PDB file of C-alpha atoms in Angstrom:
ATOM      1  CA  UNK T  33       0.040   0.054  -0.037  1.00  0.00           C
ATOM      2  CA  UNK T  34       1.833   3.024  -1.242  1.00  0.00           C
ATOM      3  CA  UNK T  35       0.708   6.612  -0.333  1.00  0.00           C
ATOM      4  CA  UNK T  36       0.166   9.502  -2.642  1.00  0.00           C
ATOM      5  CA  UNK T  37      -1.817  12.726  -2.941  1.00  0.00           C
ATOM      6  CA  UNK T  38      -2.995  15.121  -5.660  1.00  0.00           C
ATOM      7  CA  UNK T  39      -4.937  18.330  -5.575  1.00  0.00           C
ATOM      8  CA  UNK T  40      -6.427  21.075  -7.507  1.00  0.00           C
ATOM      9  CA  UNK T  41      -7.538  24.402  -6.516  1.00  0.00           C
ATOM     10  CA  UNK T  42      -8.942  27.973  -7.375  1.00  0.00           C
ATOM     11  CA  UNK T  43      -7.896  31.177  -5.519  1.00  0.00           C
ATOM     12  CA  UNK T  44     -10.636  33.042  -3.396  1.00  0.00           C
ATOM     13  CA  UNK T  45      -9.070  36.152  -1.824  1.00  0.00           C
ATOM     14  CA  UNK T  46      -6.546  35.132   0.701  1.00  0.00           C
ATOM     15  CA  UNK T  47      -7.796  31.554   0.901  1.00  0.00           C
ATOM     16  CA  UNK T  48      -7.959  28.681  -1.563  1.00  0.00           C
ATOM     17  CA  UNK T  49     -10.736  26.459  -2.297  1.00  0.00           C
ATOM     18  CA  UNK T  50     -10.001  23.067  -4.008  1.00  0.00           C
ATOM     19  CA  UNK T  51     -10.132  19.296  -3.836  1.00  0.00           C
ATOM     20  CA  UNK T  52      -7.662  17.026  -2.384  1.00  0.00           C
ATOM     21  CA  UNK T  53      -7.368  13.266  -3.077  1.00  0.00           C
ATOM     22  CA  UNK T  54      -5.175  10.498  -1.565  1.00  0.00           C
ATOM     23  CA  UNK T  55      -4.819   6.845  -1.902  1.00  0.00           C
ATOM     24  CA  UNK T  56      -3.152   4.106   0.125  1.00  0.00           C
ATOM     25  CA  UNK T  57      -2.179   2.048  -2.748  1.00  0.00           C
ATOM     26  CA  UNK T  58      -3.625  -0.410  -5.297  1.00  0.00           C
ATOM     27  CA  UNK T  59      -3.194  -3.876  -3.971  1.00  0.00           C
ATOM     28  CA  UNK T  60      -5.033  -6.331  -1.755  1.00  0.00           C
ATOM     29  CA  UNK T  61      -6.279  -4.615   1.298  1.00  0.00           C
ATOM     30  CA  UNK T  62      -7.409  -6.401   4.503  1.00  0.00           C
ATOM     31  CA  UNK T  63     -11.128  -6.074   5.249  1.00  0.00           C
ATOM     32  CA  UNK T  64     -10.416  -6.117   8.854  1.00  0.00           C
ATOM     33  CA  UNK T  65      -8.414  -2.877   8.463  1.00  0.00           C
ATOM     34  CA  UNK T  66     -10.843  -1.295   6.058  1.00  0.00           C
ATOM     35  CA  UNK T  67     -12.082   1.371   8.429  1.00  0.00           C
ATOM     36  CA  UNK T  68      -8.585   2.237   9.715  1.00  0.00           C
ATOM     37  CA  UNK T  69      -7.358   2.705   6.041  1.00  0.00           C
ATOM     38  CA  UNK T  70     -10.444   4.946   5.375  1.00  0.00           C
ATOM     39  CA  UNK T  71      -9.957   6.955   8.498  1.00  0.00           C
ATOM     40  CA  UNK T  72      -6.272   7.486   7.674  1.00  0.00           C
ATOM     41  CA  UNK T  73      -7.294   8.996   4.193  1.00  0.00           C
ATOM     42  CA  UNK T  74      -9.767  11.184   5.835  1.00  0.00           C
ATOM     43  CA  UNK T  75      -7.143  12.591   8.324  1.00  0.00           C
ATOM     44  CA  UNK T  76      -4.626  13.210   5.438  1.00  0.00           C
ATOM     45  CA  UNK T  77      -7.361  14.980   3.437  1.00  0.00           C
ATOM     46  CA  UNK T  78      -8.338  17.123   6.378  1.00  0.00           C
ATOM     47  CA  UNK T  79      -4.868  18.245   6.737  1.00  0.00           C
ATOM     48  CA  UNK T  80      -4.478  19.285   3.168  1.00  0.00           C
ATOM     49  CA  UNK T  81      -7.797  21.000   3.065  1.00  0.00           C
ATOM     50  CA  UNK T  82      -6.964  23.091   6.133  1.00  0.00           C
ATOM     51  CA  UNK T  83      -3.629  24.322   4.354  1.00  0.00           C
ATOM     52  CA  UNK T  84      -5.655  25.154   1.253  1.00  0.00           C
ATOM     53  CA  UNK T  85      -8.359  27.065   3.182  1.00  0.00           C
ATOM     54  CA  UNK T  86      -5.821  29.139   5.084  1.00  0.00           C
ATOM     55  CA  UNK T  87      -4.225  30.117   1.807  1.00  0.00           C
ATOM     56  CA  UNK T  88      -1.251  27.769   1.727  1.00  0.00           C
ATOM     57  CA  UNK T  89       0.651  26.550  -1.181  1.00  0.00           C
ATOM     58  CA  UNK T  90      -0.922  23.581  -3.168  1.00  0.00           C
ATOM     59  CA  UNK T  91       2.384  21.545  -3.228  1.00  0.00           C
ATOM     60  CA  UNK T  92       2.689  22.071   0.402  1.00  0.00           C
ATOM     61  CA  UNK T  93      -0.826  20.681   1.028  1.00  0.00           C
ATOM     62  CA  UNK T  94      -0.315  17.655  -1.110  1.00  0.00           C
ATOM     63  CA  UNK T  95       3.144  16.976   0.609  1.00  0.00           C
ATOM     64  CA  UNK T  96       1.690  17.350   4.096  1.00  0.00           C
ATOM     65  CA  UNK T  97      -1.145  14.992   3.393  1.00  0.00           C
ATOM     66  CA  UNK T  98       1.455  12.432   2.103  1.00  0.00           C
ATOM     67  CA  UNK T  99       3.586  12.919   5.216  1.00  0.00           C
ATOM     68  CA  UNK T 100       0.561  11.896   7.351  1.00  0.00           C
ATOM     69  CA  UNK T 101       0.231   8.658   5.175  1.00  0.00           C
ATOM     70  CA  UNK T 102       4.128   8.144   5.351  1.00  0.00           C
ATOM     71  CA  UNK T 103       3.916   8.388   9.215  1.00  0.00           C
ATOM     72  CA  UNK T 104       1.295   5.573   9.372  1.00  0.00           C
ATOM     73  CA  UNK T 105       2.288   1.973   9.987  1.00  0.00           C
ATOM     74  CA  UNK T 106      -0.656   1.019   7.782  1.00  0.00           C
ATOM     75  CA  UNK T 107       0.994   2.172   4.560  1.00  0.00           C
ATOM     76  CA  UNK T 108       3.794   0.895   2.580  1.00  0.00           C
ATOM     77  CA  UNK T 109       5.581   4.278   2.588  1.00  0.00           C
ATOM     78  CA  UNK T 110       8.011   5.702   5.122  1.00  0.00           C
ATOM     79  CA  UNK T 111       7.464   4.288   8.594  1.00  0.00           C
ATOM     80  CA  UNK T 112       6.093   0.701   8.044  1.00  0.00           C
ATOM     81  CA  UNK T 113       7.358   0.239   4.390  1.00  0.00           C
ATOM     82  CA  UNK T 114       7.972  -3.282   3.239  1.00  0.00           C
ATOM     83  CA  UNK T 115      11.576  -4.324   3.921  1.00  0.00           C
ATOM     84  CA  UNK T 116      14.230  -5.151   1.353  1.00  0.00           C
ATOM     85  CA  UNK T 117      15.977  -8.580   1.280  1.00  0.00           C
ATOM     86  CA  UNK T 118      18.560  -7.135   3.671  1.00  0.00           C
ATOM     87  CA  UNK T 119      15.685  -6.088   6.101  1.00  0.00           C
ATOM     88  CA  UNK T 120      16.111  -2.560   5.626  1.00  0.00           C
ATOM     89  CA  UNK T 121      13.750   0.357   4.641  1.00  0.00           C
ATOM     90  CA  UNK T 122      14.381   1.931   1.299  1.00  0.00           C
ATOM     91  CA  UNK T 123      11.666   4.362   0.104  1.00  0.00           C
ATOM     92  CA  UNK T 124      10.876   6.205  -3.186  1.00  0.00           C
ATOM     93  CA  UNK T 125       9.007   9.478  -3.492  1.00  0.00           C
ATOM     94  CA  UNK T 126       8.290  11.766  -6.257  1.00  0.00           C
ATOM     95  CA  UNK T 127       6.354  15.091  -6.703  1.00  0.00           C
ATOM     96  CA  UNK T 128       5.440  17.246  -9.628  1.00  0.00           C
ATOM     97  CA  UNK T 129       4.336  20.917  -9.658  1.00  0.00           C
ATOM     98  CA  UNK T 130       1.655  21.271 -12.428  1.00  0.00           C
ATOM     99  CA  UNK T 131       2.128  25.135 -12.605  1.00  0.00           C
ATOM    100  CA  UNK T 132       6.023  25.022 -13.427  1.00  0.00           C
ATOM    101  CA  UNK T 133       6.103  21.344 -14.595  1.00  0.00           C
ATOM    102  CA  UNK T 134       9.063  20.870 -12.229  1.00  0.00           C
ATOM    103  CA  UNK T 135       9.819  17.418 -10.949  1.00  0.00           C
ATOM    104  CA  UNK T 136      11.629  15.905  -8.020  1.00  0.00           C
ATOM    105  CA  UNK T 137      12.142  12.305  -6.775  1.00  0.00           C
ATOM    106  CA  UNK T 138      14.241  10.159  -4.496  1.00  0.00           C
ATOM    107  CA  UNK T 139      14.721   6.370  -4.741  1.00  0.00           C
ATOM    108  CA  UNK T 140      15.838   3.661  -2.585  1.00  0.00           C
ATOM    109  CA  UNK T 141      16.676   6.152   0.164  1.00  0.00           C
ATOM    110  CA  UNK T 142      16.777   5.213   3.811  1.00  0.00           C
ATOM    111  CA  UNK T 143      17.213   7.129   6.830  1.00  0.00           C
ATOM    112  CA  UNK T 144      15.098  10.155   5.884  1.00  0.00           C
ATOM    113  CA  UNK T 145      11.845  10.133   7.887  1.00  0.00           C
ATOM    114  CA  UNK T 146       9.680  11.587   5.115  1.00  0.00           C
ATOM    115  CA  UNK T 147      10.973  10.990   1.640  1.00  0.00           C
ATOM    116  CA  UNK T 148       8.266  13.033   0.090  1.00  0.00           C
ATOM    117  CA  UNK T 149       9.816  16.130   1.752  1.00  0.00           C
ATOM    118  CA  UNK T 150      13.011  15.373  -0.040  1.00  0.00           C
ATOM    119  CA  UNK T 151      11.328  14.919  -3.424  1.00  0.00           C
ATOM    120  CA  UNK T 152       9.548  18.460  -2.684  1.00  0.00           C
ATOM    121  CA  UNK T 153      12.960  20.199  -2.137  1.00  0.00           C
ATOM    122  CA  UNK T 154      14.344  18.750  -5.285  1.00  0.00           C
ATOM    123  CA  UNK T 155      11.164  19.890  -7.196  1.00  0.00           C
ATOM    124  CA  UNK T 156      11.351  23.330  -5.775  1.00  0.00           C
ATOM    125  CA  UNK T 157      14.997  23.974  -6.455  1.00  0.00           C
ATOM    126  CA  UNK T 158      14.643  23.222 -10.223  1.00  0.00           C
ATOM    127  CA  UNK T 159      13.980  26.888 -10.825  1.00  0.00           C
ATOM    128  CA  UNK T 160      17.221  27.941  -9.211  1.00  0.00           C
ATOM    129  CA  UNK T 161      20.703  28.531 -10.859  1.00  0.00           C
ATOM    130  CA  UNK T 162      24.125  26.921 -10.268  1.00  0.00           C
ATOM    131  CA  UNK T 163      27.479  28.279 -11.291  1.00  0.00           C
ATOM    132  CA  UNK T 164      29.680  26.985 -14.215  1.00  0.00           C
ATOM    133  CA  UNK T 165      26.696  25.583 -16.213  1.00  0.00           C
ATOM    134  CA  UNK T 166      25.682  23.010 -13.630  1.00  0.00           C
ATOM    135  CA  UNK T 167      22.078  22.015 -13.258  1.00  0.00           C
ATOM    136  CA  UNK T 168      20.312  20.942 -10.178  1.00  0.00           C
ATOM    137  CA  UNK T 169      19.398  17.210  -9.986  1.00  0.00           C
ATOM    138  CA  UNK T 170      15.667  16.144 -10.189  1.00  0.00           C
ATOM    139  CA  UNK T 171      16.184  12.616  -8.964  1.00  0.00           C
ATOM    140  CA  UNK T 172      18.583  11.372  -6.123  1.00  0.00           C
ATOM    141  CA  UNK T 173      19.006   7.753  -4.992  1.00  0.00           C
ATOM    142  CA  UNK T 174      20.469   5.808  -2.130  1.00  0.00           C
ATOM    143  CA  UNK T 175      23.064   7.079   0.184  1.00  0.00           C
ATOM    144  CA  UNK T 176      23.583  10.272  -1.825  1.00  0.00           C
ATOM    145  CA  UNK T 177      19.937  11.185  -1.466  1.00  0.00           C
ATOM    146  CA  UNK T 178      20.113  10.490   2.267  1.00  0.00           C
ATOM    147  CA  UNK T 179      23.315  12.807   2.526  1.00  0.00           C
ATOM    148  CA  UNK T 180      21.676  15.458   0.484  1.00  0.00           C
ATOM    149  CA  UNK T 181      18.615  15.517   2.659  1.00  0.00           C
ATOM    150  CA  UNK T 182      20.619  15.641   5.898  1.00  0.00           C
ATOM    151  CA  UNK T 183      22.580  18.667   4.514  1.00  0.00           C
ATOM    152  CA  UNK T 184      19.346  20.292   3.667  1.00  0.00           C
ATOM    153  CA  UNK T 185      18.036  19.968   7.042  1.00  0.00           C
ATOM    154  CA  UNK T 186      15.562  17.329   6.630  1.00  0.00           C
ATOM    155  CA  UNK T 187      14.626  15.095   9.700  1.00  0.00           C
ATOM    156  CA  UNK T 188      16.928  11.968   9.510  1.00  0.00           C
ATOM    157  CA  UNK T 189      16.485   8.799  11.549  1.00  0.00           C
ATOM    158  CA  UNK T 190      18.049   5.461  11.876  1.00  0.00           C
ATOM    159  CA  UNK T 191      16.792   2.662   9.491  1.00  0.00           C
ATOM    160  CA  UNK T 192      15.605   0.587  12.394  1.00  0.00           C
ATOM    161  CA  UNK T 193      13.149   3.421  13.526  1.00  0.00           C
ATOM    162  CA  UNK T 194      11.425   3.222  10.233  1.00  0.00           C
ATOM    163  CA  UNK T 195      10.510  -0.441  10.497  1.00  0.00           C
ATOM    164  CA  UNK T 196       7.140  -1.256  12.161  1.00  0.00           C
ATOM    165  CA  UNK T 197       6.145  -4.307  14.010  1.00  0.00           C
ATOM    166  CA  UNK T 198       3.775  -5.338  11.057  1.00  0.00           C
ATOM    167  CA  UNK T 199       6.519  -4.789   8.380  1.00  0.00           C
ATOM    168  CA  UNK T 200       9.098  -6.855  10.344  1.00  0.00           C
ATOM    169  CA  UNK T 201       6.445  -9.667  10.756  1.00  0.00           C
ATOM    170  CA  UNK T 202       5.578  -9.762   7.055  1.00  0.00           C
ATOM    171  CA  UNK T 203       9.399  -9.602   6.234  1.00  0.00           C
ATOM    172  CA  UNK T 204      10.014 -12.697   8.236  1.00  0.00           C
ATOM    173  CA  UNK T 205       7.088 -14.568   6.912  1.00  0.00           C
ATOM    174  CA  UNK T 206       7.901 -13.895   3.422  1.00  0.00           C
ATOM    175  CA  UNK T 207      11.791 -13.905   3.245  1.00  0.00           C
ATOM    176  CA  UNK T 208      11.964 -17.521   1.996  1.00  0.00           C
ATOM    177  CA  UNK T 209       9.658 -16.652  -0.889  1.00  0.00           C
ATOM    178  CA  UNK T 210      11.438 -13.417  -1.751  1.00  0.00           C
ATOM    179  CA  UNK T 211      14.864 -15.267  -1.641  1.00  0.00           C
ATOM    180  CA  UNK T 212      13.535 -17.660  -4.502  1.00  0.00           C
ATOM    181  CA  UNK T 213      11.677 -14.939  -6.558  1.00  0.00           C
ATOM    182  CA  UNK T 214      12.547 -11.226  -5.769  1.00  0.00           C
ATOM    183  CA  UNK T 215      10.452  -8.513  -7.120  1.00  0.00           C
ATOM    184  CA  UNK T 216      11.657  -5.103  -6.873  1.00  0.00           C
ATOM    185  CA  UNK T 217       8.984  -2.342  -7.287  1.00  0.00           C
ATOM    186  CA  UNK T 218      10.184   1.242  -8.015  1.00  0.00           C
ATOM    187  CA  UNK T 219       7.848   3.926  -9.768  1.00  0.00           C
ATOM    188  CA  UNK T 220       9.418   7.173  -8.962  1.00  0.00           C
ATOM    189  CA  UNK T 221      10.772   7.463 -12.439  1.00  0.00           C
ATOM    190  CA  UNK T 222       9.518  10.475 -14.368  1.00  0.00           C
ATOM    191  CA  UNK T 223       6.009  10.011 -15.951  1.00  0.00           C
ATOM    192  CA  UNK T 224       5.403   6.723 -14.198  1.00  0.00           C
ATOM    193  CA  UNK T 225       4.285   7.680 -10.575  1.00  0.00           C
ATOM    194  CA  UNK T 226       3.015  11.232 -10.685  1.00  0.00           C
ATOM    195  CA  UNK T 227       2.037  13.734 -13.460  1.00  0.00           C
ATOM    196  CA  UNK T 228       0.678  17.159 -13.197  1.00  0.00           C
ATOM    197  CA  UNK T 229      -0.107  20.056 -15.545  1.00  0.00           C
ATOM    198  CA  UNK T 230      -1.813  23.350 -14.807  1.00  0.00           C
ATOM    199  CA  UNK T 231      -4.255  24.839 -17.219  1.00  0.00           C
ATOM    200  CA  UNK T 232      -2.536  26.601 -20.085  1.00  0.00           C
ATOM    201  CA  UNK T 233      -3.477  27.011 -23.756  1.00  0.00           C
ATOM    202  CA  UNK T 234      -5.980  24.705 -25.169  1.00  0.00           C
ATOM    203  CA  UNK T 235      -7.487  22.532 -23.802  1.00  0.00           C
ATOM    204  CA  UNK T 236      -7.899  24.823 -20.814  1.00  0.00           C
ATOM    205  CA  UNK T 237      -7.958  22.238 -18.140  1.00  0.00           C
ATOM    206  CA  UNK T 238      -5.656  21.161 -15.300  1.00  0.00           C
ATOM    207  CA  UNK T 239      -4.819  17.453 -14.700  1.00  0.00           C
ATOM    208  CA  UNK T 240      -2.973  15.496 -12.007  1.00  0.00           C
ATOM    209  CA  UNK T 241      -2.471  11.713 -11.621  1.00  0.00           C
ATOM    210  CA  UNK T 242      -0.870   9.557  -8.996  1.00  0.00           C
ATOM    211  CA  UNK T 243      -0.236   5.903  -9.608  1.00  0.00           C
ATOM    212  CA  UNK T 244       0.298   2.658  -7.460  1.00  0.00           C
ATOM    213  CA  UNK T 245       0.822  -0.961  -8.078  1.00  0.00           C
ATOM    214  CA  UNK T 246       3.958  -2.970  -9.547  1.00  0.00           C
ATOM    215  CA  UNK T 247       6.637  -0.508 -10.321  1.00  0.00           C
ATOM    216  CA  UNK T 248       7.909  -2.405 -13.319  1.00  0.00           C
ATOM    217  CA  UNK T 249       4.365  -2.280 -14.880  1.00  0.00           C
ATOM    218  CA  UNK T 250       4.025   1.433 -14.212  1.00  0.00           C
ATOM    219  CA  UNK T 251       7.342   2.228 -15.653  1.00  0.00           C
ATOM    220  CA  UNK T 252       6.959   0.160 -18.743  1.00  0.00           C
ATOM    221  CA  UNK T 253       3.657   2.038 -19.521  1.00  0.00           C
ATOM    222  CA  UNK T 254       4.587   5.394 -18.265  1.00  0.00           C
ATOM    223  CA  UNK T 255       1.219   5.199 -16.747  1.00  0.00           C
ATOM    224  CA  UNK T 256       0.839   8.478 -14.952  1.00  0.00           C
ATOM    225  CA  UNK T 257       1.745  10.586 -18.077  1.00  0.00           C
ATOM    226  CA  UNK T 258      -0.310   8.395 -20.351  1.00  0.00           C
ATOM    227  CA  UNK T 259      -3.464   8.647 -18.189  1.00  0.00           C
ATOM    228  CA  UNK T 260      -2.964  12.497 -17.866  1.00  0.00           C
ATOM    229  CA  UNK T 261      -2.515  12.943 -21.601  1.00  0.00           C
ATOM    230  CA  UNK T 262      -5.463  10.793 -22.396  1.00  0.00           C
ATOM    231  CA  UNK T 263      -7.825  12.612 -19.966  1.00  0.00           C
ATOM    232  CA  UNK T 264      -6.758  16.073 -21.297  1.00  0.00           C
ATOM    233  CA  UNK T 265      -7.393  15.033 -25.015  1.00  0.00           C
ATOM    234  CA  UNK T 266     -10.980  13.785 -24.229  1.00  0.00           C
ATOM    235  CA  UNK T 267     -14.397  15.464 -23.386  1.00  0.00           C
ATOM    236  CA  UNK T 268     -15.181  12.485 -21.383  1.00  0.00           C
ATOM    237  CA  UNK T 269     -12.571  11.763 -18.665  1.00  0.00           C
ATOM    238  CA  UNK T 270     -14.225   8.562 -17.536  1.00  0.00           C
ATOM    239  CA  UNK T 271     -14.078   7.055 -21.111  1.00  0.00           C
ATOM    240  CA  UNK T 272     -10.601   8.393 -21.557  1.00  0.00           C
ATOM    241  CA  UNK T 273      -9.316   6.654 -18.291  1.00  0.00           C
ATOM    242  CA  UNK T 274     -11.008   3.358 -19.158  1.00  0.00           C
ATOM    243  CA  UNK T 275      -9.354   3.595 -22.521  1.00  0.00           C
ATOM    244  CA  UNK T 276      -5.929   4.247 -21.326  1.00  0.00           C
ATOM    245  CA  UNK T 277      -6.146   1.412 -18.626  1.00  0.00           C
ATOM    246  CA  UNK T 278      -7.269  -1.123 -21.266  1.00  0.00           C
ATOM    247  CA  UNK T 279      -5.046  -0.110 -24.298  1.00  0.00           C
ATOM    248  CA  UNK T 280      -1.965   1.415 -22.720  1.00  0.00           C
ATOM    249  CA  UNK T 281      -1.793  -0.795 -19.657  1.00  0.00           C
ATOM    250  CA  UNK T 282      -3.851  -4.013 -19.719  1.00  0.00           C
ATOM    251  CA  UNK T 283      -3.214  -4.616 -23.492  1.00  0.00           C
ATOM    252  CA  UNK T 284       0.175  -2.629 -23.609  1.00  0.00           C
ATOM    253  CA  UNK T 285       2.527  -4.274 -25.975  1.00  0.00           C
ATOM    254  CA  UNK T 286       5.400  -3.359 -23.545  1.00  0.00           C
ATOM    255  CA  UNK T 287       3.662  -5.639 -20.964  1.00  0.00           C
ATOM    256  CA  UNK T 288       3.101  -8.597 -23.279  1.00  0.00           C
ATOM    257  CA  UNK T 289       3.511 -12.089 -21.834  1.00  0.00           C
ATOM    258  CA  UNK T 290       2.560 -10.982 -18.242  1.00  0.00           C
ATOM    259  CA  UNK T 291      -0.464 -12.983 -16.821  1.00  0.00           C
ATOM    260  CA  UNK T 292      -1.437 -10.035 -14.625  1.00  0.00           C
ATOM    261  CA  UNK T 293      -0.940  -6.203 -15.085  1.00  0.00           C
ATOM    262  CA  UNK T 294      -1.168  -4.801 -11.517  1.00  0.00           C
ATOM    263  CA  UNK T 295      -1.621  -1.028 -11.323  1.00  0.00           C
ATOM    264  CA  UNK T 296      -4.025   1.647 -10.068  1.00  0.00           C
ATOM    265  CA  UNK T 297      -4.353   5.535 -10.223  1.00  0.00           C
ATOM    266  CA  UNK T 298      -6.254   8.455  -8.904  1.00  0.00           C
ATOM    267  CA  UNK T 299      -6.601  11.378 -11.274  1.00  0.00           C
ATOM    268  CA  UNK T 300      -8.072  14.860 -11.268  1.00  0.00           C
ATOM    269  CA  UNK T 301      -9.283  16.889 -14.222  1.00  0.00           C
ATOM    270  CA  UNK T 302     -10.276  20.497 -13.548  1.00  0.00           C
ATOM    271  CA  UNK T 303     -11.693  23.525 -15.640  1.00  0.00           C
ATOM    272  CA  UNK T 304     -10.658  26.740 -13.851  1.00  0.00           C
ATOM    273  CA  UNK T 305     -13.101  28.653 -16.252  1.00  0.00           C
ATOM    274  CA  UNK T 306     -16.194  26.574 -15.156  1.00  0.00           C
ATOM    275  CA  UNK T 307     -14.978  25.778 -11.708  1.00  0.00           C
ATOM    276  CA  UNK T 308     -15.846  22.101 -12.198  1.00  0.00           C
ATOM    277  CA  UNK T 309     -13.925  18.785 -12.528  1.00  0.00           C
ATOM    278  CA  UNK T 310     -13.867  15.206 -12.135  1.00  0.00           C
ATOM    279  CA  UNK T 311     -12.088  12.945  -9.597  1.00  0.00           C
ATOM    280  CA  UNK T 312     -11.455   9.532 -10.954  1.00  0.00           C
ATOM    281  CA  UNK T 313      -9.821   6.420  -9.719  1.00  0.00           C
ATOM    282  CA  UNK T 314      -8.974   3.005 -11.436  1.00  0.00           C
ATOM    283  CA  UNK T 315      -7.286  -0.072 -10.413  1.00  0.00           C
ATOM    284  CA  UNK T 316      -6.581  -3.789 -11.926  1.00  0.00           C
ATOM    285  CA  UNK T 317      -5.564  -4.890  -8.599  1.00  0.00           C
ATOM    286  CA  UNK T 318      -8.109  -6.497  -6.071  1.00  0.00           C
ATOM    287  CA  UNK T 319      -8.617  -3.282  -4.185  1.00  0.00           C
ATOM    288  CA  UNK T 320      -7.750   0.220  -3.814  1.00  0.00           C
ATOM    289  CA  UNK T 321      -8.704   2.887  -0.976  1.00  0.00           C
ATOM    290  CA  UNK T 322      -8.894   6.283  -1.663  1.00  0.00           C
ATOM    291  CA  UNK T 323     -10.040   9.469   0.183  1.00  0.00           C
ATOM    292  CA  UNK T 324     -10.968  12.913  -0.946  1.00  0.00           C
ATOM    293  CA  UNK T 325     -12.207  16.268   0.350  1.00  0.00           C
ATOM    294  CA  UNK T 326     -13.695  19.351  -1.271  1.00  0.00           C
ATOM    295  CA  UNK T 327     -12.820  22.378   0.891  1.00  0.00           C
ATOM    296  CA  UNK T 328     -16.436  23.607   0.485  1.00  0.00           C
ATOM    297  CA  UNK T 329     -17.665  20.511   2.314  1.00  0.00           C
ATOM    298  CA  UNK T 330     -17.417  19.905   6.026  1.00  0.00           C
ATOM    299  CA  UNK T 331     -15.743  16.652   6.123  1.00  0.00           C
ATOM    300  CA  UNK T 332     -13.741  14.205   3.831  1.00  0.00           C
ATOM    301  CA  UNK T 333     -15.023  10.954   2.271  1.00  0.00           C
ATOM    302  CA  UNK T 334     -13.223   7.650   1.825  1.00  0.00           C
ATOM    303  CA  UNK T 335     -14.025   4.378   0.331  1.00  0.00           C
ATOM    304  CA  UNK T 336     -12.558   0.877  -0.743  1.00  0.00           C
ATOM    305  CA  UNK T 337     -12.934   0.074  -4.425  1.00  0.00           C
ATOM    306  CA  UNK T 338     -12.949  -3.672  -5.224  1.00  0.00           C
ATOM    307  CA  UNK T 339     -12.299  -5.785  -8.386  1.00  0.00           C
ATOM    308  CA  UNK T 340     -13.693  -9.356  -8.479  1.00  0.00           C
ATOM    309  CA  UNK T 341     -10.957 -12.030  -8.091  1.00  0.00           C
ATOM    310  CA  UNK T 342     -11.088 -13.714 -11.567  1.00  0.00           C
ATOM    311  CA  UNK T 343     -10.590 -10.308 -13.186  1.00  0.00           C
ATOM    312  CA  UNK T 344      -7.588  -9.125 -11.184  1.00  0.00           C
ATOM    313  CA  UNK T 345      -4.741  -8.164 -13.298  1.00  0.00           C
ATOM    314  CA  UNK T 346      -6.840  -8.605 -16.518  1.00  0.00           C
ATOM    315  CA  UNK T 347      -9.332  -5.941 -16.308  1.00  0.00           C
ATOM    316  CA  UNK T 348      -9.668  -2.588 -14.491  1.00  0.00           C
ATOM    317  CA  UNK T 349     -12.421  -0.938 -12.705  1.00  0.00           C
ATOM    318  CA  UNK T 350     -13.001   2.630 -13.205  1.00  0.00           C
ATOM    319  CA  UNK T 351     -15.082   4.997 -10.926  1.00  0.00           C
ATOM    320  CA  UNK T 352     -15.324   8.595 -10.038  1.00  0.00           C
ATOM    321  CA  UNK T 353     -17.231  11.675  -8.782  1.00  0.00           C
ATOM    322  CA  UNK T 354     -17.937  15.194 -10.332  1.00  0.00           C
ATOM    323  CA  UNK T 355     -17.099  18.227  -8.134  1.00  0.00           C
ATOM    324  CA  UNK T 356     -17.404  22.017  -8.048  1.00  0.00           C
ATOM    325  CA  UNK T 357     -15.012  24.348  -6.393  1.00  0.00           C
TER     326      UNK T 357
END
């Protein structure tokens, strides 16, 4: 269960109205933990909505929501992440600013309490200048990312402090299986995990996507960008999302030979001229838990979306809501 957030907004004097959406991964969620997952999504949405309503930066709202998800042992992000074969926590995180199209990401980083905060710093510094023709990095990995984060004042911690009781129990249970068939999942690559673009030119709509699932599948399909571009080019975002998940993911020539294609997404399309938009979610995994909140409404909502077992990995469910801000 990964953790990601997206948002869109409109300015209203010193405050901002908007819609925040989060997910805790596309996978197979325990029904006994369903209420806890949904409550966690609501807490994250409330935090982001409070930042927007107080006039805060949209990127700050998204990152703060993700930090709440990273700090929870329920998610496979930050504290509580699944462990590597060596029994360590190595996290990926990425963010994209739709207004500037700047991107920042870290991969396989341990010892940073909230990897998404490092990704945010990398994203924000893209507009800066360095001497002698040098350029700022947009993607840092491993020990280098940890050292850079520490130098920038990010909160660091020991690798052991990021291991939850639940993650350690799962690690011990599955270690023998992993030794015989290791499966590395990384989706912080540009265009695969997140994509965002603010309204400019034609069509005059903003779009943001956040994906989850098997990293290799997301990378092969550049799923986040494919979904965003498909939604922008269509008058019906629901149909567009269905077509992308079917044609560019489930039936992708780059994933030929795989029995199951495992992925999911949340996506927002918003028209700032009409103040209306669509929040959509889709997944080919057994389940996906999402949460969302419109700042015009008093409280967030969350739900578990379920795909019937025989169809897992071979079809994708598409759902969504319309909203006005």
